[in-house]
PDB file of C-alpha atoms in Angstrom:
ATOM      1  CA  MET A 500      -0.599  -3.415  26.731  1.00  0.00           C
ATOM      2  CA  LEU A 501      -1.832  -3.230  30.284  1.00  0.00           C
ATOM      3  CA  ILE A 502      -1.390  -7.027  30.717  1.00  0.00           C
ATOM      4  CA  GLU A 503       2.147  -6.703  29.259  1.00  0.00           C
ATOM      5  CA  LYS A 504       3.151  -4.060  31.610  1.00  0.00           C
ATOM      6  CA  ALA A 505       1.743  -5.742  34.603  1.00  0.00           C
ATOM      7  CA  LYS A 506       3.722  -8.894  33.675  1.00  0.00           C
ATOM      8  CA  CYS A 507       6.720  -6.489  33.806  1.00  0.00           C
ATOM      9  CA  PHE A 508       6.032  -5.159  37.249  1.00  0.00           C
ATOM     10  CA  ALA A 509       5.292  -8.874  38.496  1.00  0.00           C
ATOM     11  CA  ALA A 510       8.871  -9.741  37.239  1.00  0.00           C
ATOM     12  CA  ILE A 511      10.431  -6.866  38.822  1.00  0.00           C
ATOM     13  CA  PHE A 512       8.823  -7.517  42.201  1.00  0.00           C
ATOM     14  CA  HIS A 513       9.391 -11.220  41.949  1.00  0.00           C
ATOM     15  CA  ASP A 514       5.627 -12.151  42.045  1.00  0.00           C
ATOM     16  CA  GLU A 515       5.848 -15.642  40.718  1.00  0.00           C
ATOM     17  CA  ASN A 516       2.024 -16.268  41.316  1.00  0.00           C
ATOM     18  CA  PHE A 517       0.959 -13.500  39.150  1.00  0.00           C
ATOM     19  CA  ASN A 518      -0.710 -14.865  35.817  1.00  0.00           C
ATOM     20  CA  GLY A 519      -2.084 -11.691  34.090  1.00  0.00           C
ATOM     21  CA  GLY A 520      -4.894 -12.737  31.880  1.00  0.00           C
ATOM     22  CA  THR A 521      -8.344 -11.336  30.522  1.00  0.00           C
ATOM     23  CA  GLY A 522      -9.991 -12.104  33.924  1.00  0.00           C
ATOM     24  CA  TRP A 523      -7.445  -9.983  35.718  1.00  0.00           C
ATOM     25  CA  LEU A 524      -7.649  -7.250  33.217  1.00  0.00           C
ATOM     26  CA  GLN A 525     -11.549  -7.145  33.650  1.00  0.00           C
ATOM     27  CA  ARG A 526     -11.198  -6.847  37.342  1.00  0.00           C
ATOM     28  CA  PHE A 527      -8.500  -4.139  37.069  1.00  0.00           C
ATOM     29  CA  LYS A 528     -10.695  -2.076  34.783  1.00  0.00           C
ATOM     30  CA  ASP A 529     -13.645  -2.651  36.963  1.00  0.00           C
ATOM     31  CA  ARG A 530     -11.739  -1.396  40.098  1.00  0.00           C
ATOM     32  CA  TYR A 531     -10.514   1.745  38.606  1.00  0.00           C
ATOM     33  CA  GLY A 532     -13.742   2.436  36.622  1.00  0.00           C
ATOM     34  CA  ILE A 533     -11.978   1.974  33.110  1.00  0.00           C
ATOM     35  CA  VAL A 534     -14.324   1.368  30.197  1.00  0.00           C
ATOM     36  CA  GLY A 535     -13.898   0.745  26.443  1.00  0.00           C
ATOM     37  CA  LYS A 536     -15.261   3.091  23.945  1.00  0.00           C
ATOM     38  CA  ILE A 537     -15.387   2.531  20.361  1.00  0.00           C
ATOM     39  CA  VAL A 538     -14.128   5.504  17.936  1.00  0.00           C
ATOM     40  CA  SER A 539     -16.305   5.231  15.124  1.00  0.00           C
ATOM     41  CA  GLY A 540     -15.952   6.300  11.414  1.00  0.00           C
ATOM     42  CA  ALA A 541     -18.115   7.083   8.850  1.00  0.00           C
ATOM     43  CA  SER A 542     -20.967   4.671   7.374  1.00  0.00           C
ATOM     44  CA  ASP A 543     -23.765   4.681   4.931  1.00  0.00           C
ATOM     45  CA  ALA A 544     -27.088   3.106   4.345  1.00  0.00           C
ATOM     46  CA  VAL A 545     -26.707   0.652   1.411  1.00  0.00           C
ATOM     47  CA  ASN A 546     -29.114   0.904  -1.443  1.00  0.00           C
ATOM     48  CA  THR A 547     -29.159  -2.794  -2.316  1.00  0.00           C
ATOM     49  CA  GLN A 548     -31.235  -2.054  -5.700  1.00  0.00           C
ATOM     50  CA  GLU A 549     -28.430   0.029  -6.898  1.00  0.00           C
ATOM     51  CA  VAL A 550     -25.825  -2.575  -6.006  1.00  0.00           C
ATOM     52  CA  GLU A 551     -27.570  -5.377  -7.974  1.00  0.00           C
ATOM     53  CA  LYS A 552     -28.313  -2.918 -10.963  1.00  0.00           C
ATOM     54  CA  TRP A 553     -24.506  -2.043 -10.987  1.00  0.00           C
ATOM     55  CA  ILE A 554     -23.127  -5.564 -10.598  1.00  0.00           C
ATOM     56  CA  SER A 555     -25.328  -6.950 -13.515  1.00  0.00           C
ATOM     57  CA  GLY A 556     -25.025  -3.918 -15.759  1.00  0.00           C
ATOM     58  CA  GLU A 557     -21.846  -1.952 -15.537  1.00  0.00           C
ATOM     59  CA  TRP A 558     -19.568  -4.631 -13.972  1.00  0.00           C
ATOM     60  CA  PRO A 559     -19.607  -7.245 -16.579  1.00  0.00           C
ATOM     61  CA  GLN A 560     -18.541  -4.441 -19.182  1.00  0.00           C
ATOM     62  CA  ILE A 561     -15.714  -3.341 -17.064  1.00  0.00           C
ATOM     63  CA  CYS A 562     -14.448  -7.098 -16.762  1.00  0.00           C
ATOM     64  CA  ALA A 563     -14.897  -7.505 -20.652  1.00  0.00           C
ATOM     65  CA  ARG A 564     -12.490  -4.737 -21.169  1.00  0.00           C
ATOM     66  CA  PHE A 565     -10.000  -5.052 -18.284  1.00  0.00           C
ATOM     67  CA  SER A 566      -8.279  -8.051 -16.624  1.00  0.00           C
ATOM     68  CA  PRO A 567      -7.934  -8.349 -12.910  1.00  0.00           C
ATOM     69  CA  SER A 568      -4.539  -6.875 -12.933  1.00  0.00           C
ATOM     70  CA  GLU A 569      -5.980  -3.704 -14.615  1.00  0.00           C
ATOM     71  CA  ILE A 570      -8.761  -3.086 -12.314  1.00  0.00           C
ATOM     72  CA  PHE A 571      -7.977  -0.896  -9.298  1.00  0.00           C
ATOM     73  CA  SER A 572      -9.842   0.413  -6.429  1.00  0.00           C
ATOM     74  CA  ALA A 573      -9.010   3.592  -4.325  1.00  0.00           C
ATOM     75  CA  ASP A 574     -10.140   4.904  -1.142  1.00  0.00           C
ATOM     76  CA  GLU A 575      -9.368   7.364   1.677  1.00  0.00           C
ATOM     77  CA  THR A 576      -9.208   6.449   5.547  1.00  0.00           C
ATOM     78  CA  GLY A 577      -8.489   8.793   8.469  1.00  0.00           C
ATOM     79  CA  LEU A 578      -5.625   7.421  10.723  1.00  0.00           C
ATOM     80  CA  PHE A 579      -5.064   8.753  14.341  1.00  0.00           C
ATOM     81  CA  TRP A 580      -1.371   7.981  14.026  1.00  0.00           C
ATOM     82  CA  GLN A 581      -0.582   8.124  17.833  1.00  0.00           C
ATOM     83  CA  MET A 582      -3.725   6.003  18.811  1.00  0.00           C
ATOM     84  CA  LEU A 583      -3.273   2.302  19.283  1.00  0.00           C
ATOM     85  CA  PRO A 584      -6.503   0.300  19.021  1.00  0.00           C
ATOM     86  CA  ASN A 585      -9.883   1.194  17.762  1.00  0.00           C
ATOM     87  CA  LYS A 586     -10.973   1.518  21.246  1.00  0.00           C
ATOM     88  CA  THR A 587      -9.866   4.153  23.939  1.00  0.00           C
ATOM     89  CA  LEU A 588      -9.547   3.837  27.573  1.00  0.00           C
ATOM     90  CA  ASP A 589     -11.541   6.348  29.385  1.00  0.00           C
ATOM     91  CA  LEU A 590     -13.289   6.858  32.802  1.00  0.00           C
ATOM     92  CA  ARG A 591     -16.883   5.958  33.309  1.00  0.00           C
ATOM     93  CA  GLY A 592     -19.228   9.077  32.547  1.00  0.00           C
ATOM     94  CA  SER A 593     -16.589  11.017  30.301  1.00  0.00           C
ATOM     95  CA  THR A 594     -17.044  11.816  26.707  1.00  0.00           C
ATOM     96  CA  CYS A 595     -14.972  10.485  23.864  1.00  0.00           C
ATOM     97  CA  SER A 596     -14.169  13.267  21.417  1.00  0.00           C
ATOM     98  CA  GLY A 597     -11.758  13.664  18.685  1.00  0.00           C
ATOM     99  CA  GLY A 598     -12.687  13.193  14.936  1.00  0.00           C
ATOM    100  CA  LYS A 599     -11.604  15.147  11.823  1.00  0.00           C
ATOM    101  CA  MET A 600     -10.221  17.968  13.585  1.00  0.00           C
ATOM    102  CA  SER A 601      -7.706  16.038  15.704  1.00  0.00           C
ATOM    103  CA  LYS A 602      -4.013  17.186  15.497  1.00  0.00           C
ATOM    104  CA  VAL A 603      -2.756  13.633  15.163  1.00  0.00           C
ATOM    105  CA  ARG A 604      -5.025  12.712  12.435  1.00  0.00           C
ATOM    106  CA  VAL A 605      -3.770  12.260   8.664  1.00  0.00           C
ATOM    107  CA  THR A 606      -5.846  11.113   5.750  1.00  0.00           C
ATOM    108  CA  ILE A 607      -4.290   8.191   3.717  1.00  0.00           C
ATOM    109  CA  LEU A 608      -5.345   7.274   0.222  1.00  0.00           C
ATOM    110  CA  LEU A 609      -4.687   3.554  -0.493  1.00  0.00           C
ATOM    111  CA  ALA A 610      -4.958   1.932  -3.830  1.00  0.00           C
ATOM    112  CA  ALA A 611      -4.752  -1.755  -5.022  1.00  0.00           C
ATOM    113  CA  ASN A 612      -5.585  -3.941  -8.016  1.00  0.00           C
ATOM    114  CA  MET A 613      -8.084  -6.580  -8.183  1.00  0.00           C
ATOM    115  CA  ASP A 614      -5.658  -9.622  -8.072  1.00  0.00           C
ATOM    116  CA  GLY A 615      -3.358  -7.877  -5.288  1.00  0.00           C
ATOM    117  CA  SER A 616      -0.275  -7.821  -7.479  1.00  0.00           C
ATOM    118  CA  CYS A 617       0.043  -4.201  -7.199  1.00  0.00           C
ATOM    119  CA  LYS A 618      -0.574  -1.792  -4.228  1.00  0.00           C
ATOM    120  CA  ARG A 619       0.192   1.818  -4.829  1.00  0.00           C
ATOM    121  CA  LYS A 620       2.457   3.914  -2.762  1.00  0.00           C
ATOM    122  CA  PRO A 621       0.119   5.357   0.179  1.00  0.00           C
ATOM    123  CA  PHE A 622      -0.789   8.887  -0.339  1.00  0.00           C
ATOM    124  CA  VAL A 623      -0.500  10.616   3.040  1.00  0.00           C
ATOM    125  CA  ILE A 624      -2.153  14.127   3.709  1.00  0.00           C
ATOM    126  CA  ALA A 625      -1.329  16.104   6.793  1.00  0.00           C
ATOM    127  CA  LYS A 626      -1.665  19.612   7.947  1.00  0.00           C
ATOM    128  CA  SER A 627       1.883  20.971   7.659  1.00  0.00           C
ATOM    129  CA  LYS A 628       3.870  21.697   4.312  1.00  0.00           C
ATOM    130  CA  SER A 629       7.139  20.918   5.982  1.00  0.00           C
ATOM    131  CA  PRO A 630       7.172  19.309   9.525  1.00  0.00           C
ATOM    132  CA  ARG A 631      10.278  19.863  11.258  1.00  0.00           C
ATOM    133  CA  CYS A 632      10.725  15.930  11.422  1.00  0.00           C
ATOM    134  CA  PHE A 633      11.097  16.180   7.549  1.00  0.00           C
ATOM    135  CA  LYS A 634      14.289  18.508   7.839  1.00  0.00           C
ATOM    136  CA  ASN A 635      16.920  15.969   7.309  1.00  0.00           C
ATOM    137  CA  CYS A 636      14.842  13.524   5.213  1.00  0.00           C
ATOM    138  CA  LYS A 637      15.876  13.508   1.509  1.00  0.00           C
ATOM    139  CA  SER A 638      12.912  11.203   0.235  1.00  0.00           C
ATOM    140  CA  LEU A 639       9.565  10.007   1.638  1.00  0.00           C
ATOM    141  CA  PRO A 640       8.400   6.291   1.088  1.00  0.00           C
ATOM    142  CA  VAL A 641       4.876   7.831   0.547  1.00  0.00           C
ATOM    143  CA  THR A 642       3.338  10.413  -1.678  1.00  0.00           C
ATOM    144  CA  TYR A 643       2.821  13.472   0.581  1.00  0.00           C
ATOM    145  CA  GLY A 644       0.152  16.244   0.545  1.00  0.00           C
ATOM    146  CA  PHE A 645      -1.072  18.854   2.904  1.00  0.00           C
ATOM    147  CA  ASN A 646      -3.917  21.215   3.830  1.00  0.00           C
ATOM    148  CA  GLY A 647      -5.044  23.107   6.892  1.00  0.00           C
ATOM    149  CA  LYS A 648      -7.517  20.235   7.731  1.00  0.00           C
ATOM    150  CA  ALA A 649      -5.533  17.091   6.578  1.00  0.00           C
ATOM    151  CA  TRP A 650      -8.416  16.191   4.265  1.00  0.00           C
ATOM    152  CA  MET A 651      -8.586  15.143   0.664  1.00  0.00           C
ATOM    153  CA  THR A 652      -9.563  17.907  -1.568  1.00  0.00           C
ATOM    154  CA  ARG A 653     -10.361  17.782  -5.320  1.00  0.00           C
ATOM    155  CA  GLN A 654      -7.037  19.479  -6.185  1.00  0.00           C
ATOM    156  CA  LEU A 655      -4.953  17.120  -4.193  1.00  0.00           C
ATOM    157  CA  PHE A 656      -6.887  14.093  -5.743  1.00  0.00           C
ATOM    158  CA  SER A 657      -6.466  15.552  -9.248  1.00  0.00           C
ATOM    159  CA  GLU A 658      -2.661  15.917  -8.709  1.00  0.00           C
ATOM    160  CA  TRP A 659      -2.298  12.255  -7.224  1.00  0.00           C
ATOM    161  CA  LEU A 660      -4.299  10.967 -10.414  1.00  0.00           C
ATOM    162  CA  GLN A 661      -2.357  12.859 -13.026  1.00  0.00           C
ATOM    163  CA  ALA A 662       0.913  12.082 -11.536  1.00  0.00           C
ATOM    164  CA  TRP A 663      -0.225   8.240 -11.586  1.00  0.00           C
ATOM    165  CA  ASP A 664      -1.427   8.683 -15.177  1.00  0.00           C
ATOM    166  CA  GLN A 665       1.994  10.115 -16.279  1.00  0.00           C
ATOM    167  CA  GLU A 666       4.139   7.784 -14.392  1.00  0.00           C
ATOM    168  CA  TRP A 667       2.446   4.799 -16.223  1.00  0.00           C
ATOM    169  CA  ASP A 668       2.017   6.698 -19.593  1.00  0.00           C
ATOM    170  CA  GLN A 669       5.153   5.012 -21.429  1.00  0.00           C
ATOM    171  CA  GLU A 670       4.588   1.549 -20.074  1.00  0.00           C
ATOM    172  CA  LEU A 671       0.794   1.431 -20.778  1.00  0.00           C
ATOM    173  CA  CYS A 672       0.970   3.040 -24.257  1.00  0.00           C
ATOM    174  CA  LYS A 673       3.579   0.632 -25.507  1.00  0.00           C
ATOM    175  CA  SER A 674       1.423  -2.132 -24.570  1.00  0.00           C
ATOM    176  CA  GLY A 675      -1.800  -0.500 -25.474  1.00  0.00           C
ATOM    177  CA  ARG A 676      -3.118  -1.275 -21.908  1.00  0.00           C
ATOM    178  CA  GLN A 677      -5.189   0.892 -19.695  1.00  0.00           C
ATOM    179  CA  ILE A 678      -6.179   0.838 -15.947  1.00  0.00           C
ATOM    180  CA  CYS A 679      -9.733   0.974 -14.567  1.00  0.00           C
ATOM    181  CA  LEU A 680     -10.018   2.800 -11.265  1.00  0.00           C
ATOM    182  CA  LEU A 681     -13.233   2.326  -9.078  1.00  0.00           C
ATOM    183  CA  LEU A 682     -13.989   5.227  -6.920  1.00  0.00           C
ATOM    184  CA  ASP A 683     -16.946   6.093  -4.620  1.00  0.00           C
ATOM    185  CA  ASN A 684     -18.724   9.341  -5.253  1.00  0.00           C
ATOM    186  CA  CYS A 685     -16.925  11.594  -2.797  1.00  0.00           C
ATOM    187  CA  SER A 686     -17.003  15.213  -4.244  1.00  0.00           C
ATOM    188  CA  ALA A 687     -13.185  15.103  -4.249  1.00  0.00           C
ATOM    189  CA  HIS A 688     -13.092  12.273  -6.813  1.00  0.00           C
ATOM    190  CA  HIS A 689     -15.018  14.240  -9.376  1.00  0.00           C
ATOM    191  CA  THR A 690     -12.117  15.974 -11.231  1.00  0.00           C
ATOM    192  CA  THR A 691     -11.899  17.457 -14.685  1.00  0.00           C
ATOM    193  CA  CYS A 692      -8.315  16.301 -15.392  1.00  0.00           C
ATOM    194  CA  LYS A 693      -7.767  14.392 -18.640  1.00  0.00           C
ATOM    195  CA  LEU A 694      -6.241  11.014 -18.434  1.00  0.00           C
ATOM    196  CA  LYS A 695      -4.448   9.003 -21.047  1.00  0.00           C
ATOM    197  CA  ASN A 696      -4.101   5.678 -19.294  1.00  0.00           C
ATOM    198  CA  ILE A 697      -6.726   5.537 -16.528  1.00  0.00           C
ATOM    199  CA  THR A 698     -10.486   5.196 -16.885  1.00  0.00           C
ATOM    200  CA  VAL A 699     -12.406   6.148 -13.758  1.00  0.00           C
ATOM    201  CA  LYS A 700     -15.589   4.374 -12.902  1.00  0.00           C
ATOM    202  CA  PHE A 701     -17.798   5.493  -9.971  1.00  0.00           C
ATOM    203  CA  LEU A 702     -19.660   2.892  -7.652  1.00  0.00           C
ATOM    204  CA  PRO A 703     -23.382   3.749  -7.092  1.00  0.00           C
ATOM    205  CA  PRO A 704     -24.049   6.363  -4.313  1.00  0.00           C
ATOM    206  CA  ASN A 705     -24.741   5.105  -0.829  1.00  0.00           C
ATOM    207  CA  THR A 706     -23.102   1.680  -1.546  1.00  0.00           C
ATOM    208  CA  THR A 707     -19.388   2.107  -0.304  1.00  0.00           C
ATOM    209  CA  SER A 708     -19.726   0.113   2.744  1.00  0.00           C
ATOM    210  CA  LYS A 709     -20.928  -2.914   0.707  1.00  0.00           C
ATOM    211  CA  MET A 710     -19.145  -2.372  -2.704  1.00  0.00           C
ATOM    212  CA  GLN A 711     -15.867  -0.570  -1.834  1.00  0.00           C
ATOM    213  CA  PRO A 712     -13.087  -3.415  -1.784  1.00  0.00           C
ATOM    214  CA  LEU A 713     -10.993  -1.511   0.579  1.00  0.00           C
ATOM    215  CA  ASP A 714     -13.941  -1.331   3.048  1.00  0.00           C
ATOM    216  CA  GLN A 715     -14.208  -5.121   3.106  1.00  0.00           C
ATOM    217  CA  GLY A 716     -11.209  -5.694   5.018  1.00  0.00           C
ATOM    218  CA  ILE A 717      -8.324  -4.208   3.217  1.00  0.00           C
ATOM    219  CA  ILE A 718      -8.249  -0.916   5.296  1.00  0.00           C
ATOM    220  CA  LYS A 719      -8.952  -2.858   8.497  1.00  0.00           C
ATOM    221  CA  SER A 720      -6.028  -5.255   8.050  1.00  0.00           C
ATOM    222  CA  PHE A 721      -3.611  -2.066   7.206  1.00  0.00           C
ATOM    223  CA  LYS A 722      -4.647  -0.505  10.371  1.00  0.00           C
ATOM    224  CA  VAL A 723      -4.249  -3.558  12.357  1.00  0.00           C
ATOM    225  CA  GLY A 724      -0.676  -3.850  11.020  1.00  0.00           C
ATOM    226  CA  TYR A 725      -0.138  -0.074  11.850  1.00  0.00           C
ATOM    227  CA  ARG A 726      -1.250  -0.447  15.519  1.00  0.00           C
ATOM    228  CA  ARG A 727       0.622  -3.719  15.900  1.00  0.00           C
ATOM    229  CA  ARG A 728       3.821  -1.752  14.852  1.00  0.00           C
ATOM    230  CA  LEU A 729       2.973   1.194  17.231  1.00  0.00           C
ATOM    231  CA  LEU A 730       2.364  -1.104  20.190  1.00  0.00           C
ATOM    232  CA  GLN A 731       5.571  -2.775  19.536  1.00  0.00           C
ATOM    233  CA  ARG A 732       7.470   0.595  19.740  1.00  0.00           C
ATOM    234  CA  LEU A 733       5.572   1.446  22.860  1.00  0.00           C
ATOM    235  CA  LEU A 734       6.433  -1.792  24.647  1.00  0.00           C
ATOM    236  CA  ILE A 735      10.117  -1.406  23.657  1.00  0.00           C
ATOM    237  CA  ASN A 736       9.994   1.916  25.294  1.00  0.00           C
ATOM    238  CA  LEU A 737       8.318   0.844  28.400  1.00  0.00           C
ATOM    239  CA  ARG A 738      10.949  -1.740  28.805  1.00  0.00           C
ATOM    240  CA  MET A 739      13.651   0.751  28.437  1.00  0.00           C
ATOM    241  CA  GLY A 740      11.820   3.248  30.783  1.00  0.00           C
ATOM    242  CA  SER A 741      11.282   5.844  28.329  1.00  0.00           C
ATOM    243  CA  GLU A 742       8.328   7.711  26.875  1.00  0.00           C
ATOM    244  CA  LEU A 743       7.011   6.918  23.480  1.00  0.00           C
ATOM    245  CA  LYS A 744       7.590   9.623  21.070  1.00  0.00           C
ATOM    246  CA  VAL A 745       6.260   9.178  17.487  1.00  0.00           C
ATOM    247  CA  ASP A 746       6.407  12.087  15.096  1.00  0.00           C
ATOM    248  CA  LEU A 747       4.903  12.116  11.717  1.00  0.00           C
ATOM    249  CA  LEU A 748       8.039  10.821   9.817  1.00  0.00           C
ATOM    250  CA  GLY A 749       8.064   7.805  12.310  1.00  0.00           C
ATOM    251  CA  ALA A 750       4.259   7.289  11.598  1.00  0.00           C
ATOM    252  CA  ILE A 751       4.844   7.421   7.834  1.00  0.00           C
ATOM    253  CA  GLN A 752       7.407   4.670   8.137  1.00  0.00           C
ATOM    254  CA  MET A 753       4.923   2.520  10.010  1.00  0.00           C
ATOM    255  CA  ILE A 754       2.143   3.364   7.539  1.00  0.00           C
ATOM    256  CA  THR A 755       4.542   2.087   4.729  1.00  0.00           C
ATOM    257  CA  GLY A 756       5.408  -1.030   6.492  1.00  0.00           C
ATOM    258  CA  ALA A 757       1.792  -1.878   7.719  1.00  0.00           C
ATOM    259  CA  TRP A 758       0.644  -1.238   3.842  1.00  0.00           C
ATOM    260  CA  SER A 759       3.392  -3.688   2.758  1.00  0.00           C
ATOM    261  CA  ASP A 760       2.370  -6.174   5.217  1.00  0.00           C
ATOM    262  CA  VAL A 761      -1.226  -6.450   3.560  1.00  0.00           C
ATOM    263  CA  LYS A 762      -1.219  -9.811   1.713  1.00  0.00           C
ATOM    264  CA  HIS A 763      -2.212  -9.872  -1.783  1.00  0.00           C
ATOM    265  CA  GLU A 764      -4.663 -12.754  -0.985  1.00  0.00           C
ATOM    266  CA  THR A 765      -6.340 -10.234   1.596  1.00  0.00           C
ATOM    267  CA  VAL A 766      -6.782  -7.626  -1.365  1.00  0.00           C
ATOM    268  CA  SER A 767      -8.211 -10.227  -3.801  1.00  0.00           C
ATOM    269  CA  ASN A 768     -10.558 -11.809  -1.032  1.00  0.00           C
ATOM    270  CA  CYS A 769     -11.856  -8.344  -0.163  1.00  0.00           C
ATOM    271  CA  PHE A 770     -12.758  -7.600  -3.997  1.00  0.00           C
ATOM    272  CA  ARG A 771     -14.518 -10.977  -3.993  1.00  0.00           C
ATOM    273  CA  LYS A 772     -16.453  -9.921  -0.603  1.00  0.00           C
ATOM    274  CA  ALA A 773     -17.504  -6.633  -2.405  1.00  0.00           C
ATOM    275  CA  GLY A 774     -19.159  -8.879  -5.144  1.00  0.00           C
ATOM    276  CA  LEU A 775     -16.589  -7.990  -7.753  1.00  0.00           C
TER     277      LEU A 775
END
């Protein structure tokens, strides 16, 4: 983004000798004391014995009962919908704060099946029941939920799961098919709701970073696509001399587009990477 803006200024001032590149960018950052800081997410220590036990025991039984198109995985991720990269520019010596309490953070539940042929509509959880930007919007391209912290809760997850079960009730009952949904052991995922068409299987504890297919590159691909769209908006606004203004509705539209851009090959490859 800095390089693109520098090139715009060079064109305005007719500096034909300017050739902005990574070398120029590094010198610029060094000159003004700008450093990159990683905005980290959650991680866990993988229990390899539990992974091997589940793959050799539980997984063959699932594969014998369900086809790849019937095996889904779902997982949540936090999205700072006004932030461009997974790094943020800051001055040396300052701290990088944020996290789950950020005002521009939403939780997104993504779900896709093993062969990548079906990606469920994103479930976006924000803080407000009716944001002002939704006022003239008749329908949203996502499933929308809310609570005071914009987190996934057991109630929200149960409502999402039951709605999915009911949505597919007629189609699945006619064919006698069922769906297997792979989940991690997050407390919000442990519901008591009765399901007709969805069989929930939990991955072993402390194995999410290894066994959860969405954590093997699906979520990363989605976020790269989102930030690309946000950056494109920013550059257009910079060229027009206007300030970037993105509200939650605009973010939801970019979320939908970024999820649509995730290729089915990416999804199936990430299932394989997870050992599934």
